[in-house]
Amino acid sequence: NTSCSCPPSCPNRLPPPNIALHVRTISPEKGRGLFAGQPIPAHSHIGDYTGVLHLSPLSRPLDSINYILTIREQSERGEVTTHIDATERGSEMRFVNHSCAPNIVVVPVRQDRVVPRATFWTLRGVEEGEELTISYGEGELGSVVCRCGEEACRGTLPLECEWD
């Protein structure tokens, strides 16, 4: 943040991403996805999830498309939850789909503010043209069919992905 006295060469600074990404339709069932437009090294910052911030839960009909990312963090005061709704506006990161074997992860980062930035980082090297995916959660499985196609697919999405 701006109060940090580290030099610009400090490895803990969050670099602005300069990665080519492409949104494209995968199938009518799966919809759109986000793909690497170039090889991306492991542990690279590839972008931020942006949208409208909410501190209370949101509800969407089961048949609607939603682009809500929920971040749950533990603090001394208990669980802190932030919802980012990119349904009507947001970055291309909203097109990242679920995979039971993801290649990127969401990392909350605070820079000069209490509400975290939802930054996306590669877990491993990603090939040009490869779909970028995250895990939607590790909790109890629900009834929505997972379409990740991974050998280790759990079959359905986590229950927390289903809206009341």
mmCIF file with all atom_site columns, C-alpha atoms in Angstrom:
data_model
loop_
_atom_site.group_PDB
_atom_site.id
_atom_site.type_symbol
_atom_site.label_atom_id
_atom_site.label_alt_id
_atom_site.label_comp_id
_atom_site.label_asym_id
_atom_site.label_entity_id
_atom_site.label_seq_id
_atom_site.pdbx_PDB_ins_code
_atom_site.Cartn_x
_atom_site.Cartn_y
_atom_site.Cartn_z
_atom_site.occupancy
_atom_site.B_iso_or_equiv
_atom_site.pdbx_formal_charge
_atom_site.auth_seq_id
_atom_site.auth_comp_id
_atom_site.auth_asym_id
_atom_site.auth_atom_id
_atom_site.pdbx_PDB_model_num
ATOM 1   C CA . ASN A 1 1   ? 0.000   0.000   0.000   1.00 0.00 ? 1   ASN A CA 1
ATOM 2   C CA . THR A 1 2   ? 0.987   3.632   -0.151  1.00 0.00 ? 2   THR A CA 1
ATOM 3   C CA . SER A 1 3   ? 2.391   3.623   3.398   1.00 0.00 ? 3   SER A CA 1
ATOM 4   C CA . CYS A 1 4   ? 4.879   0.866   2.514   1.00 0.00 ? 4   CYS A CA 1
ATOM 5   C CA . SER A 1 5   ? 8.473   2.082   2.402   1.00 0.00 ? 5   SER A CA 1
ATOM 6   C CA . CYS A 1 6   ? 9.752   -0.815  0.274   1.00 0.00 ? 6   CYS A CA 1
ATOM 7   C CA . PRO A 1 7   ? 11.513  0.009   -3.006  1.00 0.00 ? 7   PRO A CA 1
ATOM 8   C CA . PRO A 1 8   ? 9.737   -0.634  -6.345  1.00 0.00 ? 8   PRO A CA 1
ATOM 9   C CA . SER A 1 9   ? 11.826  -3.812  -6.741  1.00 0.00 ? 9   SER A CA 1
ATOM 10  C CA . CYS A 1 10  ? 10.206  -5.436  -3.659  1.00 0.00 ? 10  CYS A CA 1
ATOM 11  C CA . PRO A 1 11  ? 8.854   -8.912  -4.605  1.00 0.00 ? 11  PRO A CA 1
ATOM 12  C CA . ASN A 1 12  ? 5.783   -8.395  -2.377  1.00 0.00 ? 12  ASN A CA 1
ATOM 13  C CA . ARG A 1 13  ? 4.377   -5.609  -4.544  1.00 0.00 ? 13  ARG A CA 1
ATOM 14  C CA . LEU A 1 14  ? 1.254   -6.560  -6.488  1.00 0.00 ? 14  LEU A CA 1
ATOM 15  C CA . PRO A 1 15  ? 2.141   -6.069  -10.152 1.00 0.00 ? 15  PRO A CA 1
ATOM 16  C CA . PRO A 1 16  ? -0.525  -4.945  -12.599 1.00 0.00 ? 16  PRO A CA 1
ATOM 17  C CA . PRO A 1 17  ? -1.415  -7.916  -14.792 1.00 0.00 ? 17  PRO A CA 1
ATOM 18  C CA . ASN A 1 18  ? -0.305  -7.762  -18.403 1.00 0.00 ? 18  ASN A CA 1
ATOM 19  C CA . ILE A 1 19  ? -1.725  -11.083 -19.582 1.00 0.00 ? 19  ILE A CA 1
ATOM 20  C CA . ALA A 1 20  ? -3.698  -11.697 -22.785 1.00 0.00 ? 20  ALA A CA 1
ATOM 21  C CA . LEU A 1 21  ? -7.039  -13.327 -21.924 1.00 0.00 ? 21  LEU A CA 1
ATOM 22  C CA . HIS A 1 22  ? -9.901  -14.325 -24.228 1.00 0.00 ? 22  HIS A CA 1
ATOM 23  C CA . VAL A 1 23  ? -13.582 -14.978 -23.477 1.00 0.00 ? 23  VAL A CA 1
ATOM 24  C CA . ARG A 1 24  ? -15.240 -17.535 -25.723 1.00 0.00 ? 24  ARG A CA 1
ATOM 25  C CA . THR A 1 25  ? -18.316 -19.747 -25.765 1.00 0.00 ? 25  THR A CA 1
ATOM 26  C CA . ILE A 1 26  ? -17.589 -23.342 -24.778 1.00 0.00 ? 26  ILE A CA 1
ATOM 27  C CA . SER A 1 27  ? -21.035 -24.929 -25.229 1.00 0.00 ? 27  SER A CA 1
ATOM 28  C CA . PRO A 1 28  ? -24.709 -24.062 -24.678 1.00 0.00 ? 28  PRO A CA 1
ATOM 29  C CA . GLU A 1 29  ? -24.649 -26.060 -21.402 1.00 0.00 ? 29  GLU A CA 1
ATOM 30  C CA . LYS A 1 30  ? -21.433 -24.604 -19.999 1.00 0.00 ? 30  LYS A CA 1
ATOM 31  C CA . GLY A 1 31  ? -21.681 -21.130 -21.514 1.00 0.00 ? 31  GLY A CA 1
ATOM 32  C CA . ARG A 1 32  ? -18.637 -18.914 -21.809 1.00 0.00 ? 32  ARG A CA 1
ATOM 33  C CA . GLY A 1 33  ? -15.192 -19.380 -20.338 1.00 0.00 ? 33  GLY A CA 1
ATOM 34  C CA . LEU A 1 34  ? -11.940 -17.479 -19.970 1.00 0.00 ? 34  LEU A CA 1
ATOM 35  C CA . PHE A 1 35  ? -8.868  -18.726 -21.838 1.00 0.00 ? 35  PHE A CA 1
ATOM 36  C CA . ALA A 1 36  ? -5.167  -17.878 -21.747 1.00 0.00 ? 36  ALA A CA 1
ATOM 37  C CA . GLY A 1 37  ? -4.091  -15.896 -24.817 1.00 0.00 ? 37  GLY A CA 1
ATOM 38  C CA . GLN A 1 38  ? -0.437  -16.685 -24.117 1.00 0.00 ? 38  GLN A CA 1
ATOM 39  C CA . PRO A 1 39  ? 1.582   -19.050 -21.905 1.00 0.00 ? 39  PRO A CA 1
ATOM 40  C CA . ILE A 1 40  ? 1.299   -17.911 -18.266 1.00 0.00 ? 40  ILE A CA 1
ATOM 41  C CA . PRO A 1 41  ? 3.956   -18.854 -15.687 1.00 0.00 ? 41  PRO A CA 1
ATOM 42  C CA . ALA A 1 42  ? 3.038   -20.389 -12.329 1.00 0.00 ? 42  ALA A CA 1
ATOM 43  C CA . HIS A 1 43  ? 2.177   -17.942 -9.518  1.00 0.00 ? 43  HIS A CA 1
ATOM 44  C CA . SER A 1 44  ? 1.329   -15.087 -11.907 1.00 0.00 ? 44  SER A CA 1
ATOM 45  C CA . HIS A 1 45  ? -1.243  -12.406 -11.067 1.00 0.00 ? 45  HIS A CA 1
ATOM 46  C CA . ILE A 1 46  ? -3.661  -12.552 -13.997 1.00 0.00 ? 46  ILE A CA 1
ATOM 47  C CA . GLY A 1 47  ? -6.403  -10.128 -12.969 1.00 0.00 ? 47  GLY A CA 1
ATOM 48  C CA . ASP A 1 48  ? -8.946  -8.941  -10.415 1.00 0.00 ? 48  ASP A CA 1
ATOM 49  C CA . TYR A 1 49  ? -12.615 -9.839  -10.057 1.00 0.00 ? 49  TYR A CA 1
ATOM 50  C CA . THR A 1 50  ? -14.531 -6.564  -10.198 1.00 0.00 ? 50  THR A CA 1
ATOM 51  C CA . GLY A 1 51  ? -18.185 -5.659  -9.790  1.00 0.00 ? 51  GLY A CA 1
ATOM 52  C CA . VAL A 1 52  ? -20.615 -4.250  -7.241  1.00 0.00 ? 52  VAL A CA 1
ATOM 53  C CA . LEU A 1 53  ? -19.579 -4.918  -3.622  1.00 0.00 ? 53  LEU A CA 1
ATOM 54  C CA . HIS A 1 54  ? -22.113 -6.254  -1.112  1.00 0.00 ? 54  HIS A CA 1
ATOM 55  C CA . LEU A 1 55  ? -21.544 -7.157  2.520   1.00 0.00 ? 55  LEU A CA 1
ATOM 56  C CA . SER A 1 56  ? -24.810 -9.108  2.872   1.00 0.00 ? 56  SER A CA 1
ATOM 57  C CA . PRO A 1 57  ? -25.895 -12.255 0.993   1.00 0.00 ? 57  PRO A CA 1
ATOM 58  C CA . LEU A 1 58  ? -27.462 -11.940 -2.444  1.00 0.00 ? 58  LEU A CA 1
ATOM 59  C CA . SER A 1 59  ? -30.188 -14.053 -3.967  1.00 0.00 ? 59  SER A CA 1
ATOM 60  C CA . ARG A 1 60  ? -30.690 -15.040 -7.598  1.00 0.00 ? 60  ARG A CA 1
ATOM 61  C CA . PRO A 1 61  ? -33.272 -17.374 -9.126  1.00 0.00 ? 61  PRO A CA 1
ATOM 62  C CA . LEU A 1 62  ? -31.867 -20.870 -9.780  1.00 0.00 ? 62  LEU A CA 1
ATOM 63  C CA . ASP A 1 63  ? -32.433 -20.525 -13.530 1.00 0.00 ? 63  ASP A CA 1
ATOM 64  C CA . SER A 1 64  ? -30.571 -17.213 -13.821 1.00 0.00 ? 64  SER A CA 1
ATOM 65  C CA . ILE A 1 65  ? -26.935 -16.746 -14.735 1.00 0.00 ? 65  ILE A CA 1
ATOM 66  C CA . ASN A 1 66  ? -25.015 -15.070 -11.951 1.00 0.00 ? 66  ASN A CA 1
ATOM 67  C CA . TYR A 1 67  ? -21.511 -13.804 -11.624 1.00 0.00 ? 67  TYR A CA 1
ATOM 68  C CA . ILE A 1 68  ? -21.297 -13.444 -7.845  1.00 0.00 ? 68  ILE A CA 1
ATOM 69  C CA . LEU A 1 69  ? -17.988 -14.206 -6.166  1.00 0.00 ? 69  LEU A CA 1
ATOM 70  C CA . THR A 1 70  ? -18.092 -14.688 -2.391  1.00 0.00 ? 70  THR A CA 1
ATOM 71  C CA . ILE A 1 71  ? -14.953 -14.357 -0.303  1.00 0.00 ? 71  ILE A CA 1
ATOM 72  C CA . ARG A 1 72  ? -15.031 -15.753 3.242   1.00 0.00 ? 72  ARG A CA 1
ATOM 73  C CA . GLU A 1 73  ? -12.165 -14.868 5.551   1.00 0.00 ? 73  GLU A CA 1
ATOM 74  C CA . GLN A 1 74  ? -11.514 -15.575 9.215   1.00 0.00 ? 74  GLN A CA 1
ATOM 75  C CA . SER A 1 75  ? -10.533 -12.720 11.505  1.00 0.00 ? 75  SER A CA 1
ATOM 76  C CA . GLU A 1 76  ? -10.287 -12.110 15.244  1.00 0.00 ? 76  GLU A CA 1
ATOM 77  C CA . ARG A 1 77  ? -13.958 -11.009 15.143  1.00 0.00 ? 77  ARG A CA 1
ATOM 78  C CA . GLY A 1 78  ? -15.168 -14.093 13.282  1.00 0.00 ? 78  GLY A CA 1
ATOM 79  C CA . GLU A 1 79  ? -15.971 -14.689 9.629   1.00 0.00 ? 79  GLU A CA 1
ATOM 80  C CA . VAL A 1 80  ? -15.861 -11.719 7.268   1.00 0.00 ? 80  VAL A CA 1
ATOM 81  C CA . THR A 1 81  ? -17.812 -12.201 4.029   1.00 0.00 ? 81  THR A CA 1
ATOM 82  C CA . THR A 1 82  ? -17.595 -10.048 0.920   1.00 0.00 ? 82  THR A CA 1
ATOM 83  C CA . HIS A 1 83  ? -19.790 -10.567 -2.154  1.00 0.00 ? 83  HIS A CA 1
ATOM 84  C CA . ILE A 1 84  ? -18.770 -9.133  -5.532  1.00 0.00 ? 84  ILE A CA 1
ATOM 85  C CA . ASP A 1 85  ? -21.580 -9.104  -8.094  1.00 0.00 ? 85  ASP A CA 1
ATOM 86  C CA . ALA A 1 86  ? -20.277 -8.838  -11.664 1.00 0.00 ? 86  ALA A CA 1
ATOM 87  C CA . THR A 1 87  ? -23.620 -9.832  -13.237 1.00 0.00 ? 87  THR A CA 1
ATOM 88  C CA . GLU A 1 88  ? -24.188 -6.460  -14.913 1.00 0.00 ? 88  GLU A CA 1
ATOM 89  C CA . ARG A 1 89  ? -20.646 -5.121  -15.024 1.00 0.00 ? 89  ARG A CA 1
ATOM 90  C CA . GLY A 1 90  ? -17.244 -6.469  -14.150 1.00 0.00 ? 90  GLY A CA 1
ATOM 91  C CA . SER A 1 91  ? -13.935 -7.661  -15.500 1.00 0.00 ? 91  SER A CA 1
ATOM 92  C CA . GLU A 1 92  ? -13.354 -10.626 -17.804 1.00 0.00 ? 92  GLU A CA 1
ATOM 93  C CA . MET A 1 93  ? -12.522 -12.668 -14.683 1.00 0.00 ? 93  MET A CA 1
ATOM 94  C CA . ARG A 1 94  ? -16.280 -13.175 -14.218 1.00 0.00 ? 94  ARG A CA 1
ATOM 95  C CA . PHE A 1 95  ? -16.133 -15.764 -17.032 1.00 0.00 ? 95  PHE A CA 1
ATOM 96  C CA . VAL A 1 96  ? -13.852 -18.109 -15.067 1.00 0.00 ? 96  VAL A CA 1
ATOM 97  C CA . ASN A 1 97  ? -15.607 -21.462 -14.657 1.00 0.00 ? 97  ASN A CA 1
ATOM 98  C CA . HIS A 1 98  ? -15.370 -24.103 -11.936 1.00 0.00 ? 98  HIS A CA 1
ATOM 99  C CA . SER A 1 99  ? -13.081 -27.108 -12.164 1.00 0.00 ? 99  SER A CA 1
ATOM 100 C CA . CYS A 1 100 ? -12.472 -29.927 -9.719  1.00 0.00 ? 100 CYS A CA 1
ATOM 101 C CA . ALA A 1 101 ? -8.771  -29.533 -10.724 1.00 0.00 ? 101 ALA A CA 1
ATOM 102 C CA . PRO A 1 102 ? -8.392  -25.723 -11.015 1.00 0.00 ? 102 PRO A CA 1
ATOM 103 C CA . ASN A 1 103 ? -5.376  -23.924 -12.447 1.00 0.00 ? 103 ASN A CA 1
ATOM 104 C CA . ILE A 1 104 ? -5.974  -20.560 -10.738 1.00 0.00 ? 104 ILE A CA 1
ATOM 105 C CA . VAL A 1 105 ? -6.917  -19.430 -7.230  1.00 0.00 ? 105 VAL A CA 1
ATOM 106 C CA . VAL A 1 106 ? -8.556  -16.329 -5.719  1.00 0.00 ? 106 VAL A CA 1
ATOM 107 C CA . VAL A 1 107 ? -6.404  -14.452 -3.198  1.00 0.00 ? 107 VAL A CA 1
ATOM 108 C CA . PRO A 1 108 ? -7.925  -11.568 -1.193  1.00 0.00 ? 108 PRO A CA 1
ATOM 109 C CA . VAL A 1 109 ? -5.501  -8.618  -1.093  1.00 0.00 ? 109 VAL A CA 1
ATOM 110 C CA . ARG A 1 110 ? -5.921  -5.399  0.867   1.00 0.00 ? 110 ARG A CA 1
ATOM 111 C CA . GLN A 1 111 ? -4.203  -2.297  -0.436  1.00 0.00 ? 111 GLN A CA 1
ATOM 112 C CA . ASP A 1 112 ? -5.157  0.944   1.305   1.00 0.00 ? 112 ASP A CA 1
ATOM 113 C CA . ARG A 1 113 ? -8.666  -0.343  2.142   1.00 0.00 ? 113 ARG A CA 1
ATOM 114 C CA . VAL A 1 114 ? -10.628 -2.667  4.405   1.00 0.00 ? 114 VAL A CA 1
ATOM 115 C CA . VAL A 1 115 ? -12.538 -4.455  1.618   1.00 0.00 ? 115 VAL A CA 1
ATOM 116 C CA . PRO A 1 116 ? -10.266 -6.934  -0.169  1.00 0.00 ? 116 PRO A CA 1
ATOM 117 C CA . ARG A 1 117 ? -9.411  -6.992  -3.845  1.00 0.00 ? 117 ARG A CA 1
ATOM 118 C CA . ALA A 1 118 ? -10.217 -10.419 -5.288  1.00 0.00 ? 118 ALA A CA 1
ATOM 119 C CA . THR A 1 119 ? -7.017  -11.172 -7.188  1.00 0.00 ? 119 THR A CA 1
ATOM 120 C CA . PHE A 1 120 ? -6.566  -14.239 -9.394  1.00 0.00 ? 120 PHE A CA 1
ATOM 121 C CA . TRP A 1 121 ? -3.243  -16.131 -9.486  1.00 0.00 ? 121 TRP A CA 1
ATOM 122 C CA . THR A 1 122 ? -2.098  -19.166 -11.432 1.00 0.00 ? 122 THR A CA 1
ATOM 123 C CA . LEU A 1 123 ? -1.407  -22.297 -9.381  1.00 0.00 ? 123 LEU A CA 1
ATOM 124 C CA . ARG A 1 124 ? 0.822   -23.754 -12.093 1.00 0.00 ? 124 ARG A CA 1
ATOM 125 C CA . GLY A 1 125 ? 2.014   -22.854 -15.565 1.00 0.00 ? 125 GLY A CA 1
ATOM 126 C CA . VAL A 1 126 ? -0.904  -22.430 -17.993 1.00 0.00 ? 126 VAL A CA 1
ATOM 127 C CA . GLU A 1 127 ? -0.612  -23.120 -21.725 1.00 0.00 ? 127 GLU A CA 1
ATOM 128 C CA . GLU A 1 128 ? -1.824  -20.717 -24.404 1.00 0.00 ? 128 GLU A CA 1
ATOM 129 C CA . GLY A 1 129 ? -5.448  -21.606 -25.248 1.00 0.00 ? 129 GLY A CA 1
ATOM 130 C CA . GLU A 1 130 ? -6.055  -23.426 -21.940 1.00 0.00 ? 130 GLU A CA 1
ATOM 131 C CA . GLU A 1 131 ? -9.245  -22.589 -20.031 1.00 0.00 ? 131 GLU A CA 1
ATOM 132 C CA . LEU A 1 132 ? -8.672  -20.744 -16.741 1.00 0.00 ? 132 LEU A CA 1
ATOM 133 C CA . THR A 1 133 ? -10.619 -22.342 -13.882 1.00 0.00 ? 133 THR A CA 1
ATOM 134 C CA . ILE A 1 134 ? -11.092 -22.018 -10.121 1.00 0.00 ? 134 ILE A CA 1
ATOM 135 C CA . SER A 1 135 ? -12.705 -24.239 -7.513  1.00 0.00 ? 135 SER A CA 1
ATOM 136 C CA . TYR A 1 136 ? -16.099 -22.886 -6.472  1.00 0.00 ? 136 TYR A CA 1
ATOM 137 C CA . GLY A 1 137 ? -15.590 -24.456 -3.034  1.00 0.00 ? 137 GLY A CA 1
ATOM 138 C CA . GLU A 1 138 ? -14.852 -27.660 -1.192  1.00 0.00 ? 138 GLU A CA 1
ATOM 139 C CA . GLY A 1 139 ? -18.017 -27.983 0.907   1.00 0.00 ? 139 GLY A CA 1
ATOM 140 C CA . GLU A 1 140 ? -20.963 -30.340 0.716   1.00 0.00 ? 140 GLU A CA 1
ATOM 141 C CA . LEU A 1 141 ? -21.949 -31.231 -2.831  1.00 0.00 ? 141 LEU A CA 1
ATOM 142 C CA . GLY A 1 142 ? -25.242 -29.975 -4.246  1.00 0.00 ? 142 GLY A CA 1
ATOM 143 C CA . SER A 1 143 ? -27.423 -30.989 -7.176  1.00 0.00 ? 143 SER A CA 1
ATOM 144 C CA . VAL A 1 144 ? -26.028 -28.770 -9.967  1.00 0.00 ? 144 VAL A CA 1
ATOM 145 C CA . VAL A 1 145 ? -24.088 -30.956 -12.425 1.00 0.00 ? 145 VAL A CA 1
ATOM 146 C CA . CYS A 1 146 ? -20.375 -30.171 -12.719 1.00 0.00 ? 146 CYS A CA 1
ATOM 147 C CA . ARG A 1 147 ? -19.231 -29.888 -16.332 1.00 0.00 ? 147 ARG A CA 1
ATOM 148 C CA . CYS A 1 148 ? -15.473 -29.581 -15.743 1.00 0.00 ? 148 CYS A CA 1
ATOM 149 C CA . GLY A 1 149 ? -14.634 -32.878 -17.452 1.00 0.00 ? 149 GLY A CA 1
ATOM 150 C CA . GLU A 1 150 ? -11.691 -33.598 -15.147 1.00 0.00 ? 150 GLU A CA 1
ATOM 151 C CA . GLU A 1 151 ? -10.773 -37.208 -14.373 1.00 0.00 ? 151 GLU A CA 1
ATOM 152 C CA . ALA A 1 152 ? -11.209 -36.446 -10.652 1.00 0.00 ? 152 ALA A CA 1
ATOM 153 C CA . CYS A 1 153 ? -14.562 -34.615 -11.147 1.00 0.00 ? 153 CYS A CA 1
ATOM 154 C CA . ARG A 1 154 ? -16.786 -34.748 -8.058  1.00 0.00 ? 154 ARG A CA 1
ATOM 155 C CA . GLY A 1 155 ? -19.927 -34.813 -10.243 1.00 0.00 ? 155 GLY A CA 1
ATOM 156 C CA . THR A 1 156 ? -21.776 -31.811 -8.837  1.00 0.00 ? 156 THR A CA 1
ATOM 157 C CA . LEU A 1 157 ? -20.929 -28.276 -7.736  1.00 0.00 ? 157 LEU A CA 1
ATOM 158 C CA . PRO A 1 158 ? -20.619 -27.398 -4.046  1.00 0.00 ? 158 PRO A CA 1
ATOM 159 C CA . LEU A 1 159 ? -23.961 -26.772 -2.321  1.00 0.00 ? 159 LEU A CA 1
ATOM 160 C CA . GLU A 1 160 ? -22.958 -23.184 -1.538  1.00 0.00 ? 160 GLU A CA 1
ATOM 161 C CA . CYS A 1 161 ? -23.187 -22.452 -5.286  1.00 0.00 ? 161 CYS A CA 1
ATOM 162 C CA . GLU A 1 162 ? -26.950 -23.055 -5.240  1.00 0.00 ? 162 GLU A CA 1
ATOM 163 C CA . TRP A 1 163 ? -29.057 -19.998 -4.442  1.00 0.00 ? 163 TRP A CA 1
ATOM 164 C CA . ASP A 1 164 ? -32.080 -19.946 -2.123  1.00 0.00 ? 164 ASP A CA 1
#
